[in-house]
Amino acid sequence: MSAGQEVLLYLLRVGHIFAGVTWIGLLYYFNFVQVPAFAKMDPGARSNAIQFLVPKALLWFRWAALATVVFGLLYILGAGMSIDEYFSSYRFKSISIGGPLGIIMAANVWFIIWPNQKKIIAATTATAQEGTAAPADQPKWARKALLASRTNTMLSFPMLFFMAGAVHLPSLWV
């Protein structure tokens, strides 16, 4: 492997780790900080947070999820091993569990959490700015987003275990 390839792999790995820390950090923020805090906030404060804080946090959240998956896939593709060598490695065995969990989690972000949160943000903004009544479906949107986010929180523990295990726990597969 050339020095250029090694640098590229290093940058892909650093990108994967940085994006993953950002994504999982925000996931834990939403589930362990924001949701409990919103339950205790008065409606006006919660409305302000939904209008001004949540969109920015969700922007970082969804793009960090996508970046984590893309950097991870690019890293695997450029790992410097032959396909046969890689598929028979301990790394692949761990990544073949952790990677799909991460992809499921990213799909939850993009196809369940974000679309429902987008509706909640729009409805909350319309209520605050135009005085329109909250849509009757808003609790359903919130519930779908919450359940997908809680699912991601539960999946994050085995995903992190197997992703770290790819490098640090080869004895899992002995």
CSV table of N, CA and C in Angstrom, one decimal:
chain,number,residue,atom,x,y,z
A,1,MET,N,0.9,-1.2,0.0
A,1,MET,CA,0.0,0.0,0.0
A,1,MET,C,0.9,1.2,0.0
A,2,SER,N,0.6,2.2,-0.9
A,2,SER,CA,1.4,3.4,-1.0
A,2,SER,C,1.1,4.3,0.2
A,3,ALA,N,2.0,5.3,0.4
A,3,ALA,CA,1.8,6.3,1.5
A,3,ALA,C,0.5,7.1,1.2
A,4,GLY,N,0.2,7.4,0.0
A,4,GLY,CA,-1.0,8.1,-0.3
A,4,GLY,C,-2.2,7.4,0.1
A,5,GLN,N,-2.2,6.0,-0.2
A,5,GLN,CA,-3.4,5.2,0.2
A,5,GLN,C,-3.5,5.1,1.7
A,6,GLU,N,-2.4,5.0,2.4
A,6,GLU,CA,-2.4,5.0,3.9
A,6,GLU,C,-3.0,6.3,4.4
A,7,VAL,N,-2.6,7.4,3.9
A,7,VAL,CA,-3.1,8.7,4.3
A,7,VAL,C,-4.6,8.8,4.0
A,8,LEU,N,-5.1,8.4,2.9
A,8,LEU,CA,-6.5,8.4,2.5
A,8,LEU,C,-7.3,7.5,3.5
A,9,LEU,N,-6.8,6.3,3.8
A,9,LEU,CA,-7.5,5.4,4.7
A,9,LEU,C,-7.5,6.1,6.1
A,10,TYR,N,-6.4,6.7,6.5
A,10,TYR,CA,-6.4,7.4,7.8
A,10,TYR,C,-7.5,8.5,7.8
A,11,LEU,N,-7.5,9.3,6.8
A,11,LEU,CA,-8.5,10.4,6.7
A,11,LEU,C,-10.0,9.8,6.7
A,12,LEU,N,-10.2,8.7,6.0
A,12,LEU,CA,-11.5,8.1,6.0
A,12,LEU,C,-11.9,7.6,7.4
A,13,ARG,N,-10.9,7.0,8.1
A,13,ARG,CA,-11.2,6.5,9.4
A,13,ARG,C,-11.5,7.6,10.4
A,14,VAL,N,-10.7,8.7,10.3
A,14,VAL,CA,-10.9,9.8,11.2
A,14,VAL,C,-12.3,10.5,10.9
A,15,GLY,N,-12.6,10.6,9.6
A,15,GLY,CA,-13.9,11.1,9.2
A,15,GLY,C,-15.1,10.3,9.7
A,16,HIS,N,-14.9,8.9,9.6
A,16,HIS,CA,-15.9,8.0,10.2
A,16,HIS,C,-16.1,8.2,11.7
A,17,ILE,N,-15.0,8.3,12.4
A,17,ILE,CA,-15.0,8.4,13.8
A,17,ILE,C,-15.6,9.7,14.2
A,18,PHE,N,-15.2,10.8,13.6
A,18,PHE,CA,-15.7,12.1,13.9
A,18,PHE,C,-17.2,12.3,13.7
A,19,ALA,N,-17.6,11.8,12.5
A,19,ALA,CA,-19.0,11.9,12.1
A,19,ALA,C,-19.8,11.0,13.1
A,20,GLY,N,-19.3,9.8,13.4
A,20,GLY,CA,-20.0,8.9,14.3
A,20,GLY,C,-20.1,9.5,15.7
A,21,VAL,N,-19.1,10.1,16.2
A,21,VAL,CA,-19.2,10.7,17.6
A,21,VAL,C,-20.2,11.8,17.5
A,22,THR,N,-20.2,12.6,16.5
A,22,THR,CA,-21.2,13.7,16.4
A,22,THR,C,-22.6,13.1,16.3
A,23,TRP,N,-22.8,12.1,15.5
A,23,TRP,CA,-24.1,11.5,15.3
A,23,TRP,C,-24.6,10.8,16.6
A,24,ILE,N,-23.8,10.0,17.2
A,24,ILE,CA,-24.3,9.3,18.4
A,24,ILE,C,-24.4,10.3,19.6
A,25,GLY,N,-23.5,11.3,19.6
A,25,GLY,CA,-23.6,12.3,20.7
A,25,GLY,C,-25.0,13.0,20.6
A,26,LEU,N,-25.4,13.4,19.4
A,26,LEU,CA,-26.6,14.0,19.2
A,26,LEU,C,-27.8,13.1,19.5
A,27,LEU,N,-27.7,11.8,19.1
A,27,LEU,CA,-28.7,10.8,19.5
A,27,LEU,C,-28.9,10.8,21.0
A,28,TYR,N,-27.8,10.7,21.7
A,28,TYR,CA,-27.9,10.6,23.2
A,28,TYR,C,-28.5,11.9,23.8
A,29,TYR,N,-28.0,13.1,23.2
A,29,TYR,CA,-28.6,14.4,23.6
A,29,TYR,C,-30.1,14.4,23.4
A,30,PHE,N,-30.6,14.0,22.3
A,30,PHE,CA,-32.0,14.0,22.0
A,30,PHE,C,-32.8,13.1,23.0
A,31,ASN,N,-32.3,11.9,23.3
A,31,ASN,CA,-33.0,10.9,24.1
A,31,ASN,C,-32.8,11.1,25.6
A,32,PHE,N,-31.6,11.5,26.0
A,32,PHE,CA,-31.4,11.6,27.4
A,32,PHE,C,-31.4,13.1,28.0
A,33,VAL,N,-31.4,14.1,27.1
A,33,VAL,CA,-31.5,15.5,27.6
A,33,VAL,C,-32.7,16.2,27.1
A,34,GLN,N,-32.9,16.2,25.7
A,34,GLN,CA,-33.9,17.1,25.2
A,34,GLN,C,-35.3,16.5,25.5
A,35,VAL,N,-35.6,15.2,25.2
A,35,VAL,CA,-36.9,14.7,25.5
A,35,VAL,C,-37.4,14.9,26.9
A,36,PRO,N,-36.5,14.5,27.9
A,36,PRO,CA,-37.0,14.8,29.3
A,36,PRO,C,-37.1,16.3,29.6
A,37,ALA,N,-36.3,17.1,29.0
A,37,ALA,CA,-36.4,18.6,29.3
A,37,ALA,C,-37.7,19.1,28.7
A,38,PHE,N,-38.0,18.7,27.5
A,38,PHE,CA,-39.2,19.2,26.8
A,38,PHE,C,-40.4,18.9,27.6
A,39,ALA,N,-40.4,17.7,28.2
A,39,ALA,CA,-41.6,17.3,29.0
A,39,ALA,C,-41.9,18.2,30.2
A,40,LYS,N,-40.8,18.9,30.7
A,40,LYS,CA,-40.9,19.8,31.8
A,40,LYS,C,-41.0,21.3,31.5
A,41,MET,N,-40.8,21.6,30.2
A,41,MET,CA,-40.8,23.0,29.8
A,41,MET,C,-42.2,23.5,29.6
A,42,ASP,N,-42.4,24.8,29.8
A,42,ASP,CA,-43.7,25.4,29.5
A,42,ASP,C,-43.8,25.5,27.9
A,43,PRO,N,-45.1,25.5,27.4
A,43,PRO,CA,-45.3,25.4,26.0
A,43,PRO,C,-44.5,26.5,25.2
A,44,GLY,N,-44.4,27.7,25.7
A,44,GLY,CA,-43.8,28.8,24.9
A,44,GLY,C,-42.3,28.5,24.8
A,45,ALA,N,-41.6,28.1,25.8
A,45,ALA,CA,-40.2,27.7,25.8
A,45,ALA,C,-40.0,26.5,24.9
A,46,ARG,N,-40.8,25.5,24.9
A,46,ARG,CA,-40.7,24.4,24.1
A,46,ARG,C,-40.9,24.8,22.6
A,47,SER,N,-41.9,25.6,22.3
A,47,SER,CA,-42.1,26.1,21.0
A,47,SER,C,-40.9,26.9,20.4
A,48,ASN,N,-40.3,27.7,21.3
A,48,ASN,CA,-39.0,28.4,20.8
A,48,ASN,C,-37.9,27.4,20.5
A,49,ALA,N,-37.8,26.4,21.4
A,49,ALA,CA,-36.7,25.4,21.2
A,49,ALA,C,-37.0,24.6,19.9
A,50,ILE,N,-38.2,24.3,19.7
A,50,ILE,CA,-38.5,23.5,18.4
A,50,ILE,C,-38.3,24.4,17.2
A,51,GLN,N,-38.5,25.7,17.3
A,51,GLN,CA,-38.3,26.5,16.1
A,51,GLN,C,-36.9,26.8,15.8
A,52,PHE,N,-36.1,27.0,16.9
A,52,PHE,CA,-34.8,27.6,16.7
A,52,PHE,C,-33.6,26.6,17.0
A,53,LEU,N,-33.8,25.7,18.0
A,53,LEU,CA,-32.7,24.8,18.4
A,53,LEU,C,-32.8,23.5,17.6
A,54,VAL,N,-34.0,22.9,17.6
A,54,VAL,CA,-34.2,21.6,17.0
A,54,VAL,C,-33.8,21.5,15.6
A,55,PRO,N,-34.2,22.5,14.7
A,55,PRO,CA,-33.7,22.3,13.3
A,55,PRO,C,-32.2,22.3,13.1
A,56,LYS,N,-31.5,23.1,13.9
A,56,LYS,CA,-30.0,23.1,13.8
A,56,LYS,C,-29.5,21.7,14.3
A,57,ALA,N,-30.0,21.3,15.4
A,57,ALA,CA,-29.5,20.0,15.9
A,57,ALA,C,-29.8,18.8,15.0
A,58,LEU,N,-31.0,18.9,14.4
A,58,LEU,CA,-31.4,17.8,13.4
A,58,LEU,C,-30.6,17.9,12.1
A,59,LEU,N,-30.2,19.1,11.7
A,59,LEU,CA,-29.3,19.2,10.5
A,59,LEU,C,-28.0,18.5,10.8
A,60,TRP,N,-27.4,18.8,11.9
A,60,TRP,CA,-26.1,18.1,12.2
A,60,TRP,C,-26.3,16.6,12.4
A,61,PHE,N,-27.4,16.2,13.0
A,61,PHE,CA,-27.8,14.8,13.3
A,61,PHE,C,-27.9,14.0,12.0
A,62,ARG,N,-28.7,14.5,11.1
A,62,ARG,CA,-28.9,13.7,9.9
A,62,ARG,C,-27.7,13.6,8.9
A,63,TRP,N,-27.0,14.7,8.8
A,63,TRP,CA,-25.8,14.7,8.0
A,63,TRP,C,-24.6,14.0,8.6
A,64,ALA,N,-24.6,14.0,9.9
A,64,ALA,CA,-23.5,13.2,10.6
A,64,ALA,C,-23.8,11.7,10.4
A,65,ALA,N,-25.1,11.3,10.4
A,65,ALA,CA,-25.5,9.9,10.2
A,65,ALA,C,-25.1,9.5,8.8
A,66,LEU,N,-25.4,10.3,7.8
A,66,LEU,CA,-25.0,10.0,6.4
A,66,LEU,C,-23.5,9.9,6.3
A,67,ALA,N,-22.8,10.9,6.8
A,67,ALA,CA,-21.3,11.0,6.7
A,67,ALA,C,-20.7,9.7,7.4
A,68,THR,N,-21.2,9.3,8.5
A,68,THR,CA,-20.7,8.1,9.2
A,68,THR,C,-20.8,6.9,8.3
A,69,VAL,N,-22.0,6.7,7.7
A,69,VAL,CA,-22.1,5.6,6.8
A,69,VAL,C,-21.2,5.7,5.6
A,70,VAL,N,-21.2,6.8,5.0
A,70,VAL,CA,-20.4,7.0,3.7
A,70,VAL,C,-18.9,6.8,4.1
A,71,PHE,N,-18.4,7.4,5.1
A,71,PHE,CA,-17.0,7.2,5.5
A,71,PHE,C,-16.7,5.8,5.8
A,72,GLY,N,-17.6,5.1,6.5
A,72,GLY,CA,-17.4,3.7,6.9
A,72,GLY,C,-17.3,2.8,5.6
A,73,LEU,N,-18.3,3.0,4.7
A,73,LEU,CA,-18.3,2.2,3.5
A,73,LEU,C,-17.0,2.5,2.7
A,74,LEU,N,-16.6,3.7,2.5
A,74,LEU,CA,-15.4,4.0,1.8
A,74,LEU,C,-14.2,3.5,2.4
A,75,TYR,N,-14.1,3.5,3.8
A,75,TYR,CA,-13.0,2.9,4.5
A,75,TYR,C,-12.9,1.4,4.2
A,76,ILE,N,-14.1,0.7,4.3
A,76,ILE,CA,-14.1,-0.7,4.0
A,76,ILE,C,-13.6,-1.0,2.6
A,77,LEU,N,-14.1,-0.2,1.6
A,77,LEU,CA,-13.7,-0.5,0.2
A,77,LEU,C,-12.2,-0.2,0.0
A,78,GLY,N,-11.6,0.7,0.7
A,78,GLY,CA,-10.2,0.9,0.5
A,78,GLY,C,-9.3,0.3,1.6
A,79,ALA,N,-9.8,-0.7,2.3
A,79,ALA,CA,-9.1,-1.3,3.4
A,79,ALA,C,-7.7,-1.9,3.1
A,80,GLY,N,-7.4,-2.0,1.8
A,80,GLY,CA,-6.1,-2.5,1.5
A,80,GLY,C,-6.0,-4.0,1.5
A,81,MET,N,-7.1,-4.8,1.6
A,81,MET,CA,-7.1,-6.2,1.7
A,81,MET,C,-7.8,-6.7,0.4
A,82,SER,N,-7.5,-7.9,0.0
A,82,SER,CA,-8.2,-8.5,-1.1
A,82,SER,C,-9.6,-8.8,-0.5
A,83,ILE,N,-10.6,-9.0,-1.4
A,83,ILE,CA,-12.0,-9.3,-1.0
A,83,ILE,C,-12.0,-10.6,-0.2
A,84,ASP,N,-11.3,-11.6,-0.7
A,84,ASP,CA,-11.3,-12.9,0.1
A,84,ASP,C,-10.7,-12.7,1.4
A,85,GLU,N,-9.6,-12.0,1.5
A,85,GLU,CA,-8.9,-11.8,2.7
A,85,GLU,C,-9.7,-11.0,3.7
A,86,TYR,N,-10.4,-10.0,3.2
A,86,TYR,CA,-11.2,-9.2,4.1
A,86,TYR,C,-12.4,-10.0,4.6
A,87,PHE,N,-13.1,-10.7,3.7
A,87,PHE,CA,-14.3,-11.4,4.1
A,87,PHE,C,-14.0,-12.5,5.1
A,88,SER,N,-12.8,-13.0,5.2
A,88,SER,CA,-12.5,-14.0,6.1
A,88,SER,C,-11.8,-13.5,7.4
A,89,SER,N,-11.7,-12.2,7.5
A,89,SER,CA,-11.0,-11.5,8.6
A,89,SER,C,-12.0,-11.4,9.8
A,90,TYR,N,-11.4,-11.2,11.0
A,90,TYR,CA,-12.1,-10.9,12.2
A,90,TYR,C,-12.8,-9.6,12.1
A,91,ARG,N,-12.2,-8.6,11.5
A,91,ARG,CA,-12.8,-7.3,11.3
A,91,ARG,C,-14.1,-7.4,10.6
A,92,PHE,N,-14.1,-8.2,9.5
A,92,PHE,CA,-15.4,-8.3,8.7
A,92,PHE,C,-16.5,-8.9,9.5
A,93,LYS,N,-16.1,-9.9,10.3
A,93,LYS,CA,-17.2,-10.5,11.2
A,93,LYS,C,-17.8,-9.5,12.1
A,94,SER,N,-17.0,-8.7,12.7
A,94,SER,CA,-17.6,-7.7,13.6
A,94,SER,C,-18.4,-6.6,12.8
A,95,ILE,N,-17.7,-6.1,11.7
A,95,ILE,CA,-18.4,-5.1,10.9
A,95,ILE,C,-19.6,-5.6,10.2
A,96,SER,N,-19.7,-6.9,9.9
A,96,SER,CA,-20.9,-7.4,9.3
A,96,SER,C,-22.1,-7.4,10.3
A,97,ILE,N,-21.9,-7.2,11.5
A,97,ILE,CA,-23.0,-7.0,12.5
A,97,ILE,C,-23.1,-5.5,12.8
A,98,GLY,N,-22.1,-4.8,13.1
A,98,GLY,CA,-22.2,-3.4,13.5
A,98,GLY,C,-22.5,-2.5,12.3
A,99,GLY,N,-22.0,-2.8,11.2
A,99,GLY,CA,-22.3,-1.9,10.0
A,99,GLY,C,-23.8,-1.9,9.6
A,100,PRO,N,-24.4,-3.1,9.5
A,100,PRO,CA,-25.8,-3.1,9.1
A,100,PRO,C,-26.7,-2.4,10.2
A,101,LEU,N,-26.3,-2.5,11.5
A,101,LEU,CA,-27.0,-1.8,12.6
A,101,LEU,C,-26.9,-0.3,12.3
A,102,GLY,N,-25.7,0.2,12.0
A,102,GLY,CA,-25.5,1.6,11.7
A,102,GLY,C,-26.3,2.0,10.5
A,103,ILE,N,-26.4,1.2,9.5
A,103,ILE,CA,-27.2,1.5,8.3
A,103,ILE,C,-28.7,1.6,8.6
A,104,ILE,N,-29.2,0.7,9.4
A,104,ILE,CA,-30.6,0.7,9.9
A,104,ILE,C,-30.8,2.0,10.6
A,105,MET,N,-29.9,2.3,11.5
A,105,MET,CA,-30.1,3.6,12.3
A,105,MET,C,-30.1,4.8,11.4
A,106,ALA,N,-29.2,4.8,10.4
A,106,ALA,CA,-29.2,6.0,9.5
A,106,ALA,C,-30.5,6.1,8.7
A,107,ALA,N,-31.0,4.9,8.3
A,107,ALA,CA,-32.3,4.9,7.6
A,107,ALA,C,-33.4,5.4,8.5
A,108,ASN,N,-33.4,5.0,9.8
A,108,ASN,CA,-34.4,5.6,10.7
A,108,ASN,C,-34.3,7.1,10.8
A,109,VAL,N,-33.1,7.6,10.8
A,109,VAL,CA,-32.9,9.1,10.9
A,109,VAL,C,-33.5,9.7,9.6
A,110,TRP,N,-33.1,9.3,8.5
A,110,TRP,CA,-33.5,9.9,7.2
A,110,TRP,C,-35.0,9.7,6.8
A,111,PHE,N,-35.5,8.5,7.1
A,111,PHE,CA,-36.8,8.1,6.6
A,111,PHE,C,-37.9,8.1,7.6
A,112,ILE,N,-37.6,8.2,8.9
A,112,ILE,CA,-38.7,8.2,9.9
A,112,ILE,C,-38.5,9.5,10.8
A,113,ILE,N,-37.4,9.6,11.4
A,113,ILE,CA,-37.2,10.7,12.4
A,113,ILE,C,-37.3,12.1,11.7
A,114,TRP,N,-36.4,12.3,10.7
A,114,TRP,CA,-36.4,13.6,10.0
A,114,TRP,C,-37.7,14.0,9.4
A,115,PRO,N,-38.4,13.1,8.6
A,115,PRO,CA,-39.7,13.5,8.0
A,115,PRO,C,-40.7,13.9,9.1
A,116,ASN,N,-40.8,13.2,10.2
A,116,ASN,CA,-41.8,13.5,11.2
A,116,ASN,C,-41.4,14.8,12.0
A,117,GLN,N,-40.1,14.9,12.2
A,117,GLN,CA,-39.6,16.2,12.9
A,117,GLN,C,-39.8,17.4,12.0
A,118,LYS,N,-39.7,17.2,10.7
A,118,LYS,CA,-39.9,18.3,9.8
A,118,LYS,C,-41.3,18.8,9.9
A,119,LYS,N,-42.3,17.9,10.0
A,119,LYS,CA,-43.7,18.2,10.1
A,119,LYS,C,-43.9,18.9,11.4
A,120,ILE,N,-43.3,18.4,12.5
A,120,ILE,CA,-43.5,19.1,13.8
A,120,ILE,C,-42.9,20.5,13.8
A,121,ILE,N,-41.8,20.7,13.3
A,121,ILE,CA,-41.2,22.0,13.2
A,121,ILE,C,-42.0,23.0,12.4
A,122,ALA,N,-42.5,22.5,11.3
A,122,ALA,CA,-43.4,23.4,10.4
A,122,ALA,C,-44.7,23.7,11.2
A,123,ALA,N,-45.3,22.7,11.8
A,123,ALA,CA,-46.6,23.0,12.5
A,123,ALA,C,-46.3,23.9,13.7
A,124,THR,N,-45.3,23.7,14.4
A,124,THR,CA,-45.0,24.6,15.6
A,124,THR,C,-44.7,26.0,15.2
A,125,THR,N,-43.9,26.1,14.1
A,125,THR,CA,-43.6,27.5,13.5
A,125,THR,C,-44.9,28.2,13.1
A,126,ALA,N,-45.8,27.4,12.4
A,126,ALA,CA,-47.0,28.0,11.9
A,126,ALA,C,-47.9,28.5,13.1
A,127,THR,N,-47.9,27.6,14.1
A,127,THR,CA,-48.7,28.0,15.3
A,127,THR,C,-48.2,29.2,16.0
A,128,ALA,N,-46.9,29.3,16.1
A,128,ALA,CA,-46.2,30.5,16.8
A,128,ALA,C,-46.3,31.7,15.9
A,129,GLN,N,-46.2,31.6,14.6
A,129,GLN,CA,-46.1,32.8,13.8
A,129,GLN,C,-47.5,33.3,13.3
A,130,GLU,N,-48.4,32.3,13.0
A,130,GLU,CA,-49.7,32.6,12.4
A,130,GLU,C,-50.9,32.3,13.3
A,131,GLY,N,-50.6,31.7,14.4
A,131,GLY,CA,-51.7,31.4,15.4
A,131,GLY,C,-52.6,30.2,15.0
A,132,THR,N,-52.1,29.5,14.0
A,132,THR,CA,-52.9,28.3,13.6
A,132,THR,C,-52.9,27.2,14.6
A,133,ALA,N,-54.0,26.5,14.7
A,133,ALA,CA,-54.1,25.4,15.7
A,133,ALA,C,-53.1,24.3,15.3
A,134,ALA,N,-52.6,23.6,16.3
A,134,ALA,CA,-51.7,22.5,16.1
A,134,ALA,C,-52.5,21.4,15.3
A,135,PRO,N,-51.9,20.7,14.3
A,135,PRO,CA,-52.6,19.6,13.6
A,135,PRO,C,-52.9,18.5,14.6
A,136,ALA,N,-54.0,17.8,14.3
A,136,ALA,CA,-54.4,16.7,15.2
A,136,ALA,C,-53.3,15.5,15.1
A,137,ASP,N,-52.6,15.5,14.0
A,137,ASP,CA,-51.6,14.4,13.8
A,137,ASP,C,-50.3,14.6,14.5
A,138,GLN,N,-50.1,15.8,15.0
A,138,GLN,CA,-48.8,16.2,15.6
A,138,GLN,C,-48.3,15.2,16.7
A,139,PRO,N,-49.2,14.7,17.6
A,139,PRO,CA,-48.8,13.7,18.5
A,139,PRO,C,-48.3,12.4,17.9
A,140,LYS,N,-49.0,12.0,16.8
A,140,LYS,CA,-48.6,10.8,16.0
A,140,LYS,C,-47.2,11.0,15.4
A,141,TRP,N,-46.9,12.2,14.9
A,141,TRP,CA,-45.6,12.4,14.3
A,141,TRP,C,-44.5,12.4,15.4
A,142,ALA,N,-44.8,13.0,16.5
A,142,ALA,CA,-43.9,13.0,17.6
A,142,ALA,C,-43.6,11.5,18.1
A,143,ARG,N,-44.7,10.8,18.2
A,143,ARG,CA,-44.5,9.4,18.7
A,143,ARG,C,-43.7,8.5,17.7
A,144,LYS,N,-43.9,8.7,16.4
A,144,LYS,CA,-43.1,7.9,15.4
A,144,LYS,C,-41.6,8.3,15.5
A,145,ALA,N,-41.4,9.6,15.6
A,145,ALA,CA,-40.0,10.1,15.7
A,145,ALA,C,-39.3,9.6,17.0
A,146,LEU,N,-40.1,9.6,18.1
A,146,LEU,CA,-39.6,9.2,19.4
A,146,LEU,C,-39.2,7.7,19.4
A,147,LEU,N,-40.2,6.9,18.8
A,147,LEU,CA,-39.9,5.5,18.8
A,147,LEU,C,-38.7,5.1,17.9
A,148,ALA,N,-38.6,5.8,16.8
A,148,ALA,CA,-37.4,5.5,15.9
A,148,ALA,C,-36.1,5.9,16.6
A,149,SER,N,-36.2,7.1,17.3
A,149,SER,CA,-35.0,7.5,18.0
A,149,SER,C,-34.6,6.6,19.2
A,150,ARG,N,-35.6,6.1,19.9
A,150,ARG,CA,-35.4,5.2,21.0
A,150,ARG,C,-34.8,3.9,20.4
A,151,THR,N,-35.4,3.5,19.3
A,151,THR,CA,-34.8,2.2,18.6
A,151,THR,C,-33.4,2.4,18.3
A,152,ASN,N,-33.0,3.6,17.8
A,152,ASN,CA,-31.6,3.9,17.4
A,152,ASN,C,-30.8,3.9,18.7
A,153,THR,N,-31.3,4.4,19.8
A,153,THR,CA,-30.5,4.4,21.0
A,153,THR,C,-30.2,3.0,21.5
A,154,MET,N,-31.2,2.1,21.4
A,154,MET,CA,-31.0,0.7,21.8
A,154,MET,C,-30.0,0.0,20.8
A,155,LEU,N,-30.2,0.3,19.5
A,155,LEU,CA,-29.3,-0.3,18.5
A,155,LEU,C,-27.8,0.2,18.6
A,156,SER,N,-27.7,1.4,19.2
A,156,SER,CA,-26.4,2.0,19.2
A,156,SER,C,-25.4,1.3,20.1
A,157,PHE,N,-25.9,0.6,21.2
A,157,PHE,CA,-25.0,-0.1,22.1
A,157,PHE,C,-24.4,-1.3,21.4
A,158,PRO,N,-25.1,-2.2,20.8
A,158,PRO,CA,-24.4,-3.3,20.1
A,158,PRO,C,-23.7,-2.8,18.9
A,159,MET,N,-24.2,-1.8,18.2
A,159,MET,CA,-23.4,-1.3,17.0
A,159,MET,C,-22.1,-0.8,17.4
A,160,LEU,N,-22.0,0.0,18.5
A,160,LEU,CA,-20.7,0.5,19.0
A,160,LEU,C,-19.8,-0.6,19.4
A,161,PHE,N,-20.4,-1.6,20.1
A,161,PHE,CA,-19.6,-2.7,20.6
A,161,PHE,C,-18.9,-3.5,19.4
A,162,PHE,N,-19.7,-3.8,18.4
A,162,PHE,CA,-19.1,-4.5,17.3
A,162,PHE,C,-18.2,-3.7,16.4
A,163,MET,N,-18.5,-2.4,16.2
A,163,MET,CA,-17.6,-1.6,15.4
A,163,MET,C,-16.3,-1.4,16.1
A,164,ALA,N,-16.3,-1.2,17.5
A,164,ALA,CA,-15.0,-1.1,18.2
A,164,ALA,C,-14.4,-2.5,18.2
A,165,GLY,N,-15.2,-3.6,18.3
A,165,GLY,CA,-14.6,-4.9,18.3
A,165,GLY,C,-13.9,-5.3,17.1
A,166,ALA,N,-14.3,-4.6,16.0
A,166,ALA,CA,-13.6,-5.0,14.7
A,166,ALA,C,-12.1,-4.8,14.8
A,167,VAL,N,-11.6,-3.9,15.5
A,167,VAL,CA,-10.2,-3.6,15.7
A,167,VAL,C,-9.7,-4.1,17.0
A,168,HIS,N,-10.5,-4.0,18.1
A,168,HIS,CA,-10.0,-4.2,19.4
A,168,HIS,C,-10.4,-5.5,20.0
A,169,LEU,N,-11.2,-6.3,19.4
A,169,LEU,CA,-11.7,-7.6,20.0
A,169,LEU,C,-11.7,-8.7,19.0
A,170,PRO,N,-10.5,-9.0,18.4
A,170,PRO,CA,-10.5,-10.1,17.5
A,170,PRO,C,-10.9,-11.4,18.1
A,171,SER,N,-10.7,-11.5,19.4
A,171,SER,CA,-10.9,-12.8,20.2
A,171,SER,C,-12.4,-13.1,20.2
A,172,LEU,N,-13.3,-12.2,19.8
A,172,LEU,CA,-14.7,-12.5,19.8
A,172,LEU,C,-14.9,-13.7,18.8
A,173,TRP,N,-14.1,-13.8,17.8
A,173,TRP,CA,-14.3,-14.8,16.7
A,173,TRP,C,-13.4,-16.0,16.7
A,174,VAL,N,-12.6,-16.2,17.8
A,174,VAL,CA,-11.7,-17.3,17.9
A,174,VAL,C,-12.4,-18.5,18.3
